[in-house]
Amino acid sequence: DIIKLNEIHKNYLLFPKELGSWFELLSILSLQLKTINVLVDEIEFFTTSSPANCAALIISGQPFPLVYRQQNSGPQEINVQLIFGPLTSIHYPIKVKAVPVGESMHVRRTRKKQTKTLNDVNTTTTKSKPSNSAKQLEGDLEEITVNSSDSCLFKINFPHSNDRCPLNLNFKSTITMTINNRTQQIDIESEPTETFYVICHQNQFEVSEKELLSHAVFKKPTLSHSAPWNHFANCLQRQFLRITKQKSNAQTVRGLGMLDFNYFQKRFFENQSEITLPLIEQFWVWYGSCVHVFRYSLPIAELWSNGLFFSFATREFIEGLLNAYGEIGSFIIRFSESRAGQYSISYISTHKDNRKIIDHFLATKENTSMRLPEFLRDKTKLKKIGQAIFKEDGHFSKIEFIEKEKALKPFYTKTVRAKNTKTQFNHFYQKDASALEM
């Protein structure tokens, strides 16, 4: 069944709720498989009397994959559960320790400095190795007690960044158990968590997310590896939901839709059915800046979730929607095609001779995204904003133009007064004259 699930992930494009059900079912089946393995070990112990690992640690809940902001993201909660056979008695309490797999650059630099110091001293009287004094984890030790339902909750902080080095966590314990009147002590270890990165600055976010995506698609990325388009798209969808802080099992969720995937596949992957690492690198040059906007520029993710920030689409497609369904003052917000991480406001205006025309403004994420609703509020030419409506299967349904004030009022920043907004934002926008492609 697990093999069949993995084949579904590779061969079918899954949208948010389907993807949530897929991961939930995979977790259930994986837990059942590990439980069966423990029961088999217990049966073998009774039939062969040879020592067996009749217990195991499993990770039943984790926030990874994740790009964690050092000291600013708060503790990460990880549930660890002990499973064992019905004929096995466990001696409590059990100490469980979280162990990082992979090495942070902080630790690596500390080791190099200590090694260099020892080499410079050039002493032959000691054989001690350089100690690793940098602590990578805080909250890395927990106990499973007789009253804890055989589980424990870790709340782990990461005090140091790992500077583009991927990390995983393993959970280890030495337990004493009695089976068939025979007591033995065994070492048990969980499988590693999914990959994560610890960063110290948001400038490291894009490259870390790119590495996470590559690991999700290829496990161990190499230039020669390739993956089916649907598998890549599902990995991209999961990443997008996490970055925009949406849950796939939520009642209302807006992930990437068919319009977005078709745009990506045509523009960046030449409609290829197999995706390689170099193609992902090329795609990320543009898309990574958009991801950065969703993560750090409020309220862009919220506008997207409510359909007020349009899909990834060409300028021609947007102009077609405005011509077909808009009126004077109707406008649509979208990402610029030529300026990565910036976004355009396309709107219907009138020419000097009263002809209806479509005009465009280019905005930079550094200067406008935090106050975009206020900027739009004070633009009298912009009257109705386009709200994208999508079907549950991810296909674009229609666009509705609704009153700007009604749509954007929930996103206004209360501390910013309307009378100051126009002066504050006008110089951040440049008119799209002729040659500049949005």
PDB file of C-alpha atoms in Angstrom, residues 97-331:
ATOM      1  CA  LYS A  97      17.441  12.228  23.555  1.00  0.00           C
ATOM      2  CA  ALA A  98      17.212  14.197  20.324  1.00  0.00           C
ATOM      3  CA  VAL A  99      20.388  13.982  18.272  1.00  0.00           C
ATOM      4  CA  PRO A 100      21.084  16.188  15.221  1.00  0.00           C
ATOM      5  CA  VAL A 101      22.127  14.403  12.053  1.00  0.00           C
ATOM      6  CA  GLY A 102      24.290  16.798  10.077  1.00  0.00           C
ATOM      7  CA  GLU A 103      26.549  19.514  11.344  1.00  0.00           C
ATOM      8  CA  SER A 104      25.941  23.226  11.608  1.00  0.00           C
ATOM      9  CA  MET A 105      28.499  25.639  10.254  1.00  0.00           C
ATOM     10  CA  HIS A 106      28.827  27.131  13.743  1.00  0.00           C
ATOM     11  CA  VAL A 107      29.933  23.752  15.084  1.00  0.00           C
ATOM     12  CA  ARG A 108      32.129  23.158  12.052  1.00  0.00           C
ATOM     13  CA  ARG A 109      33.882  26.500  12.465  1.00  0.00           C
ATOM     14  CA  THR A 110      34.370  25.839  16.192  1.00  0.00           C
ATOM     15  CA  ARG A 111      35.993  22.496  15.429  1.00  0.00           C
ATOM     16  CA  LYS A 112      38.255  24.016  12.770  1.00  0.00           C
ATOM     17  CA  LYS A 113      39.384  26.785  15.116  1.00  0.00           C
ATOM     18  CA  GLN A 114      40.075  24.315  17.911  1.00  0.00           C
ATOM     19  CA  THR A 115      41.946  22.003  15.558  1.00  0.00           C
ATOM     20  CA  LYS A 116      44.019  24.885  14.217  1.00  0.00           C
ATOM     21  CA  THR A 117      44.872  26.006  17.751  1.00  0.00           C
ATOM     22  CA  LEU A 118      46.012  22.507  18.666  1.00  0.00           C
ATOM     23  CA  ASN A 119      48.132  22.294  15.531  1.00  0.00           C
ATOM     24  CA  ASP A 120      49.732  25.647  16.258  1.00  0.00           C
ATOM     25  CA  VAL A 121      50.621  24.594  19.808  1.00  0.00           C
ATOM     26  CA  ASN A 122      52.025  21.356  18.351  1.00  0.00           C
ATOM     27  CA  THR A 123      51.978  19.493  21.633  1.00  0.00           C
ATOM     28  CA  THR A 124      52.671  15.800  21.700  1.00  0.00           C
ATOM     29  CA  THR A 125      51.814  15.287  25.360  1.00  0.00           C
ATOM     30  CA  THR A 126      48.056  15.106  24.811  1.00  0.00           C
ATOM     31  CA  LYS A 127      45.935  12.914  22.616  1.00  0.00           C
ATOM     32  CA  SER A 128      42.642  14.593  23.404  1.00  0.00           C
ATOM     33  CA  LYS A 129      40.443  15.570  20.477  1.00  0.00           C
ATOM     34  CA  PRO A 130      39.023  19.093  20.166  1.00  0.00           C
ATOM     35  CA  SER A 131      35.818  19.319  22.146  1.00  0.00           C
ATOM     36  CA  ASN A 132      32.614  20.415  20.482  1.00  0.00           C
ATOM     37  CA  SER A 133      31.333  23.073  22.888  1.00  0.00           C
ATOM     38  CA  ALA A 134      28.674  24.536  20.610  1.00  0.00           C
ATOM     39  CA  LYS A 135      25.262  23.238  21.614  1.00  0.00           C
ATOM     40  CA  GLN A 136      23.066  22.721  18.569  1.00  0.00           C
ATOM     41  CA  LEU A 137      19.817  21.979  20.413  1.00  0.00           C
ATOM     42  CA  GLU A 138      17.969  23.264  23.452  1.00  0.00           C
ATOM     43  CA  GLY A 139      15.290  21.040  24.983  1.00  0.00           C
ATOM     44  CA  ASP A 140      16.793  17.863  23.552  1.00  0.00           C
ATOM     45  CA  LEU A 141      16.064  15.534  26.490  1.00  0.00           C
ATOM     46  CA  GLU A 142      12.651  14.221  27.571  1.00  0.00           C
ATOM     47  CA  GLU A 143      11.242  11.324  29.582  1.00  0.00           C
ATOM     48  CA  ILE A 144       8.591   8.731  28.865  1.00  0.00           C
ATOM     49  CA  THR A 145       6.901   7.732  32.104  1.00  0.00           C
ATOM     50  CA  VAL A 146       4.372   5.070  33.013  1.00  0.00           C
ATOM     51  CA  ASN A 147       1.602   7.698  32.910  1.00  0.00           C
ATOM     52  CA  SER A 148       2.613   9.415  29.659  1.00  0.00           C
ATOM     53  CA  SER A 149       0.795   7.110  27.199  1.00  0.00           C
ATOM     54  CA  ASP A 150       4.225   5.920  26.046  1.00  0.00           C
ATOM     55  CA  SER A 151       4.952   9.225  24.316  1.00  0.00           C
ATOM     56  CA  CYS A 152       6.729  12.490  24.976  1.00  0.00           C
ATOM     57  CA  LEU A 153       6.624  15.970  23.476  1.00  0.00           C
ATOM     58  CA  PHE A 154       9.883  17.686  22.596  1.00  0.00           C
ATOM     59  CA  LYS A 155       9.993  21.495  22.402  1.00  0.00           C
ATOM     60  CA  ILE A 156      13.293  22.137  20.688  1.00  0.00           C
ATOM     61  CA  ASN A 157      15.080  25.405  20.012  1.00  0.00           C
ATOM     62  CA  PHE A 158      18.029  25.808  17.675  1.00  0.00           C
ATOM     63  CA  PRO A 159      20.426  28.481  19.020  1.00  0.00           C
ATOM     64  CA  HIS A 160      22.748  28.456  16.012  1.00  0.00           C
ATOM     65  CA  SER A 161      22.175  28.609  12.271  1.00  0.00           C
ATOM     66  CA  ASN A 162      23.420  25.759  10.107  1.00  0.00           C
ATOM     67  CA  ASP A 163      24.261  28.019   7.142  1.00  0.00           C
ATOM     68  CA  ARG A 164      22.860  26.015   4.242  1.00  0.00           C
ATOM     69  CA  CYS A 165      23.730  22.651   5.795  1.00  0.00           C
ATOM     70  CA  PRO A 166      20.688  20.324   5.928  1.00  0.00           C
ATOM     71  CA  LEU A 167      19.778  18.854   9.297  1.00  0.00           C
ATOM     72  CA  ASN A 168      17.633  15.998  10.559  1.00  0.00           C
ATOM     73  CA  LEU A 169      16.894  14.772  14.058  1.00  0.00           C
ATOM     74  CA  ASN A 170      17.126  11.243  15.397  1.00  0.00           C
ATOM     75  CA  PHE A 171      15.704  10.204  18.752  1.00  0.00           C
ATOM     76  CA  LYS A 172      17.651   7.669  20.793  1.00  0.00           C
ATOM     77  CA  SER A 173      17.126   5.801  24.018  1.00  0.00           C
ATOM     78  CA  THR A 174      18.468   2.878  26.007  1.00  0.00           C
ATOM     79  CA  ILE A 175      15.581   0.908  27.511  1.00  0.00           C
ATOM     80  CA  THR A 176      15.257  -2.025  29.872  1.00  0.00           C
ATOM     81  CA  MET A 177      12.526  -4.492  29.052  1.00  0.00           C
ATOM     82  CA  THR A 178      11.349  -7.866  30.278  1.00  0.00           C
ATOM     83  CA  ILE A 179       9.966 -10.495  27.951  1.00  0.00           C
ATOM     84  CA  ASN A 180       9.230 -14.127  28.861  1.00  0.00           C
ATOM     85  CA  ASN A 181      10.834 -13.581  32.305  1.00  0.00           C
ATOM     86  CA  ARG A 182      14.033 -12.450  30.627  1.00  0.00           C
ATOM     87  CA  THR A 183      15.276  -8.898  31.214  1.00  0.00           C
ATOM     88  CA  GLN A 184      17.529  -7.214  28.707  1.00  0.00           C
ATOM     89  CA  GLN A 185      18.750  -3.736  27.856  1.00  0.00           C
ATOM     90  CA  ILE A 186      18.646  -2.534  24.266  1.00  0.00           C
ATOM     91  CA  ASP A 187      19.416   0.639  22.341  1.00  0.00           C
ATOM     92  CA  ILE A 188      16.634   1.939  20.116  1.00  0.00           C
ATOM     93  CA  GLU A 189      16.634   4.778  17.623  1.00  0.00           C
ATOM     94  CA  SER A 190      13.941   6.424  15.539  1.00  0.00           C
ATOM     95  CA  GLU A 191      14.143   7.087  11.847  1.00  0.00           C
ATOM     96  CA  PRO A 192      15.309  10.642  11.092  1.00  0.00           C
ATOM     97  CA  THR A 193      12.889  13.523  10.829  1.00  0.00           C
ATOM     98  CA  GLU A 194      12.380  15.227   7.530  1.00  0.00           C
ATOM     99  CA  THR A 195      15.041  17.733   6.521  1.00  0.00           C
ATOM    100  CA  PHE A 196      15.190  21.267   7.887  1.00  0.00           C
ATOM    101  CA  TYR A 197      17.461  24.312   7.843  1.00  0.00           C
ATOM    102  CA  VAL A 198      18.258  26.805  10.583  1.00  0.00           C
ATOM    103  CA  ILE A 199      18.935  30.317   9.289  1.00  0.00           C
ATOM    104  CA  CYS A 200      20.000  33.515  11.040  1.00  0.00           C
ATOM    105  CA  HIS A 201      18.708  35.999   8.461  1.00  0.00           C
ATOM    106  CA  GLN A 202      15.829  36.083   5.992  1.00  0.00           C
ATOM    107  CA  ASN A 203      18.301  36.515   3.111  1.00  0.00           C
ATOM    108  CA  GLN A 204      19.135  32.817   3.603  1.00  0.00           C
ATOM    109  CA  PHE A 205      15.497  31.821   3.225  1.00  0.00           C
ATOM    110  CA  GLU A 206      15.330  31.466  -0.558  1.00  0.00           C
ATOM    111  CA  VAL A 207      18.361  29.229  -1.000  1.00  0.00           C
ATOM    112  CA  SER A 208      17.314  27.068   1.981  1.00  0.00           C
ATOM    113  CA  GLU A 209      13.825  26.571   0.560  1.00  0.00           C
ATOM    114  CA  LYS A 210      15.317  25.691  -2.808  1.00  0.00           C
ATOM    115  CA  GLU A 211      17.437  23.004  -1.150  1.00  0.00           C
ATOM    116  CA  LEU A 212      14.407  21.671   0.732  1.00  0.00           C
ATOM    117  CA  LEU A 213      12.463  21.412  -2.513  1.00  0.00           C
ATOM    118  CA  SER A 214      15.361  19.602  -4.220  1.00  0.00           C
ATOM    119  CA  HIS A 215      15.612  17.140  -1.317  1.00  0.00           C
ATOM    120  CA  ALA A 216      11.863  16.523  -1.429  1.00  0.00           C
ATOM    121  CA  VAL A 217      11.919  15.827  -5.173  1.00  0.00           C
ATOM    122  CA  PHE A 218      15.133  13.793  -5.447  1.00  0.00           C
ATOM    123  CA  LYS A 219      16.002  12.761  -1.849  1.00  0.00           C
ATOM    124  CA  LYS A 220      19.710  12.988  -2.741  1.00  0.00           C
ATOM    125  CA  PRO A 221      19.862  15.554  -5.567  1.00  0.00           C
ATOM    126  CA  THR A 222      22.351  15.001  -8.374  1.00  0.00           C
ATOM    127  CA  LEU A 223      22.617  16.523 -11.835  1.00  0.00           C
ATOM    128  CA  SER A 224      21.748  13.184 -13.463  1.00  0.00           C
ATOM    129  CA  HIS A 225      18.527  12.567 -11.541  1.00  0.00           C
ATOM    130  CA  SER A 226      15.108  13.272 -12.994  1.00  0.00           C
ATOM    131  CA  ALA A 227      11.587  13.122 -11.567  1.00  0.00           C
ATOM    132  CA  PRO A 228       8.085  13.084 -13.089  1.00  0.00           C
ATOM    133  CA  TRP A 229       6.435  16.481 -13.449  1.00  0.00           C
ATOM    134  CA  ASN A 230       3.500  15.512 -11.204  1.00  0.00           C
ATOM    135  CA  HIS A 231       5.852  14.437  -8.412  1.00  0.00           C
ATOM    136  CA  PHE A 232       7.674  17.778  -8.629  1.00  0.00           C
ATOM    137  CA  ALA A 233       4.359  19.676  -8.694  1.00  0.00           C
ATOM    138  CA  ASN A 234       3.128  17.844  -5.571  1.00  0.00           C
ATOM    139  CA  CYS A 235       6.360  18.677  -3.727  1.00  0.00           C
ATOM    140  CA  LEU A 236       6.006  22.299  -4.842  1.00  0.00           C
ATOM    141  CA  GLN A 237       2.393  22.357  -3.642  1.00  0.00           C
ATOM    142  CA  ARG A 238       3.306  21.068  -0.186  1.00  0.00           C
ATOM    143  CA  GLN A 239       6.065  23.654   0.116  1.00  0.00           C
ATOM    144  CA  PHE A 240       3.758  26.469  -0.989  1.00  0.00           C
ATOM    145  CA  LEU A 241       1.091  25.564   1.589  1.00  0.00           C
ATOM    146  CA  ARG A 242       3.720  25.515   4.323  1.00  0.00           C
ATOM    147  CA  ILE A 243       5.245  28.864   3.327  1.00  0.00           C
ATOM    148  CA  THR A 244       1.832  30.552   3.144  1.00  0.00           C
ATOM    149  CA  LYS A 245       0.921  28.938   6.494  1.00  0.00           C
ATOM    150  CA  GLN A 246      -2.090  27.074   5.172  1.00  0.00           C
ATOM    151  CA  LYS A 247      -3.173  23.614   6.243  1.00  0.00           C
ATOM    152  CA  SER A 248      -4.173  21.223   3.504  1.00  0.00           C
ATOM    153  CA  ASN A 249      -7.045  19.852   5.599  1.00  0.00           C
ATOM    154  CA  ALA A 250      -8.497  23.299   6.366  1.00  0.00           C
ATOM    155  CA  GLN A 251     -12.023  24.133   5.289  1.00  0.00           C
ATOM    156  CA  THR A 252     -10.858  26.898   2.972  1.00  0.00           C
ATOM    157  CA  VAL A 253      -7.408  26.737   1.462  1.00  0.00           C
ATOM    158  CA  ARG A 254      -5.934  28.159  -1.710  1.00  0.00           C
ATOM    159  CA  GLY A 255      -2.834  26.435  -2.911  1.00  0.00           C
ATOM    160  CA  LEU A 256      -1.342  26.420  -6.372  1.00  0.00           C
ATOM    161  CA  GLY A 257      -3.902  25.691  -9.082  1.00  0.00           C
ATOM    162  CA  MET A 258      -3.865  24.349 -12.610  1.00  0.00           C
ATOM    163  CA  LEU A 259      -3.409  27.871 -13.959  1.00  0.00           C
ATOM    164  CA  ASP A 260      -0.212  28.215 -11.902  1.00  0.00           C
ATOM    165  CA  PHE A 261       1.188  24.778 -12.775  1.00  0.00           C
ATOM    166  CA  ASN A 262       0.474  25.233 -16.480  1.00  0.00           C
ATOM    167  CA  TYR A 263       2.229  28.599 -16.369  1.00  0.00           C
ATOM    168  CA  PHE A 264       5.284  27.124 -14.606  1.00  0.00           C
ATOM    169  CA  GLN A 265       5.526  24.100 -16.881  1.00  0.00           C
ATOM    170  CA  LYS A 266       5.261  26.104 -20.074  1.00  0.00           C
ATOM    171  CA  ARG A 267       7.502  29.022 -19.138  1.00  0.00           C
ATOM    172  CA  PHE A 268      10.270  27.353 -17.133  1.00  0.00           C
ATOM    173  CA  PHE A 269      10.199  23.666 -18.083  1.00  0.00           C
ATOM    174  CA  GLU A 270       9.226  23.798 -21.774  1.00  0.00           C
ATOM    175  CA  ASN A 271       6.324  21.411 -21.053  1.00  0.00           C
ATOM    176  CA  GLN A 272       8.739  18.590 -20.236  1.00  0.00           C
ATOM    177  CA  SER A 273       7.363  15.577 -18.391  1.00  0.00           C
ATOM    178  CA  GLU A 274      10.637  14.860 -16.559  1.00  0.00           C
ATOM    179  CA  ILE A 275      12.205  17.473 -14.280  1.00  0.00           C
ATOM    180  CA  THR A 276      15.934  17.716 -13.556  1.00  0.00           C
ATOM    181  CA  LEU A 277      17.908  19.613 -10.935  1.00  0.00           C
ATOM    182  CA  PRO A 278      19.252  22.224 -13.414  1.00  0.00           C
ATOM    183  CA  LEU A 279      15.670  22.985 -14.482  1.00  0.00           C
ATOM    184  CA  ILE A 280      14.676  23.515 -10.849  1.00  0.00           C
ATOM    185  CA  GLU A 281      17.667  25.838 -10.372  1.00  0.00           C
ATOM    186  CA  GLN A 282      16.589  27.874 -13.387  1.00  0.00           C
ATOM    187  CA  PHE A 283      12.974  28.004 -12.178  1.00  0.00           C
ATOM    188  CA  TRP A 284      14.000  29.095  -8.692  1.00  0.00           C
ATOM    189  CA  VAL A 285      15.830  32.196  -9.922  1.00  0.00           C
ATOM    190  CA  TRP A 286      12.396  33.732 -10.555  1.00  0.00           C
ATOM    191  CA  TYR A 287      10.084  31.742  -8.294  1.00  0.00           C
ATOM    192  CA  GLY A 288      12.339  31.982  -5.224  1.00  0.00           C
ATOM    193  CA  SER A 289      11.810  35.743  -5.068  1.00  0.00           C
ATOM    194  CA  CYS A 290       8.047  35.210  -5.182  1.00  0.00           C
ATOM    195  CA  VAL A 291       8.299  32.712  -2.325  1.00  0.00           C
ATOM    196  CA  HIS A 292      10.238  35.286  -0.312  1.00  0.00           C
ATOM    197  CA  VAL A 293       7.386  37.775  -0.793  1.00  0.00           C
ATOM    198  CA  PHE A 294       4.799  35.265   0.433  1.00  0.00           C
ATOM    199  CA  ARG A 295       6.854  34.478   3.537  1.00  0.00           C
ATOM    200  CA  TYR A 296       8.049  37.908   4.619  1.00  0.00           C
ATOM    201  CA  SER A 297       5.838  40.542   2.973  1.00  0.00           C
ATOM    202  CA  LEU A 298       2.516  40.996   4.718  1.00  0.00           C
ATOM    203  CA  PRO A 299      -0.275  40.834   3.726  1.00  0.00           C
ATOM    204  CA  ILE A 300       0.508  39.232   0.354  1.00  0.00           C
ATOM    205  CA  ALA A 301      -0.120  35.649   1.552  1.00  0.00           C
ATOM    206  CA  GLU A 302      -3.469  36.727   3.027  1.00  0.00           C
ATOM    207  CA  LEU A 303      -4.452  38.531  -0.171  1.00  0.00           C
ATOM    208  CA  TRP A 304      -3.567  35.369  -2.109  1.00  0.00           C
ATOM    209  CA  SER A 305      -5.629  33.145   0.198  1.00  0.00           C
ATOM    210  CA  ASN A 306      -8.646  35.379  -0.400  1.00  0.00           C
ATOM    211  CA  GLY A 307      -8.189  35.420  -4.174  1.00  0.00           C
ATOM    212  CA  LEU A 308      -7.314  39.125  -4.223  1.00  0.00           C
ATOM    213  CA  PHE A 309      -3.783  38.445  -5.425  1.00  0.00           C
ATOM    214  CA  PHE A 310      -4.204  36.696  -8.760  1.00  0.00           C
ATOM    215  CA  SER A 311      -2.517  33.490  -9.902  1.00  0.00           C
ATOM    216  CA  PHE A 312       0.800  33.170 -11.669  1.00  0.00           C
ATOM    217  CA  ALA A 313      -0.178  34.175 -15.192  1.00  0.00           C
ATOM    218  CA  THR A 314       1.008  36.047 -18.263  1.00  0.00           C
ATOM    219  CA  ARG A 315       0.347  39.715 -18.852  1.00  0.00           C
ATOM    220  CA  GLU A 316      -1.725  38.799 -21.908  1.00  0.00           C
ATOM    221  CA  PHE A 317      -3.968  36.523 -19.844  1.00  0.00           C
ATOM    222  CA  ILE A 318      -4.610  39.279 -17.295  1.00  0.00           C
ATOM    223  CA  GLU A 319      -5.392  41.790 -20.028  1.00  0.00           C
ATOM    224  CA  GLY A 320      -7.846  39.312 -21.512  1.00  0.00           C
ATOM    225  CA  LEU A 321      -9.708  39.043 -18.200  1.00  0.00           C
ATOM    226  CA  LEU A 322      -9.860  42.803 -17.803  1.00  0.00           C
ATOM    227  CA  ASN A 323     -11.135  43.269 -21.355  1.00  0.00           C
ATOM    228  CA  ALA A 324     -13.757  40.543 -20.959  1.00  0.00           C
ATOM    229  CA  TYR A 325     -15.109  41.202 -17.470  1.00  0.00           C
ATOM    230  CA  GLY A 326     -13.793  44.545 -16.219  1.00  0.00           C
ATOM    231  CA  GLU A 327     -14.966  48.115 -16.430  1.00  0.00           C
ATOM    232  CA  ILE A 328     -13.315  51.481 -15.937  1.00  0.00           C
ATOM    233  CA  GLY A 329     -11.423  51.314 -12.625  1.00  0.00           C
ATOM    234  CA  SER A 330     -11.225  47.493 -12.460  1.00  0.00           C
ATOM    235  CA  PHE A 331      -7.765  46.174 -11.531  1.00  0.00           C
TER     236      PHE A 331
END
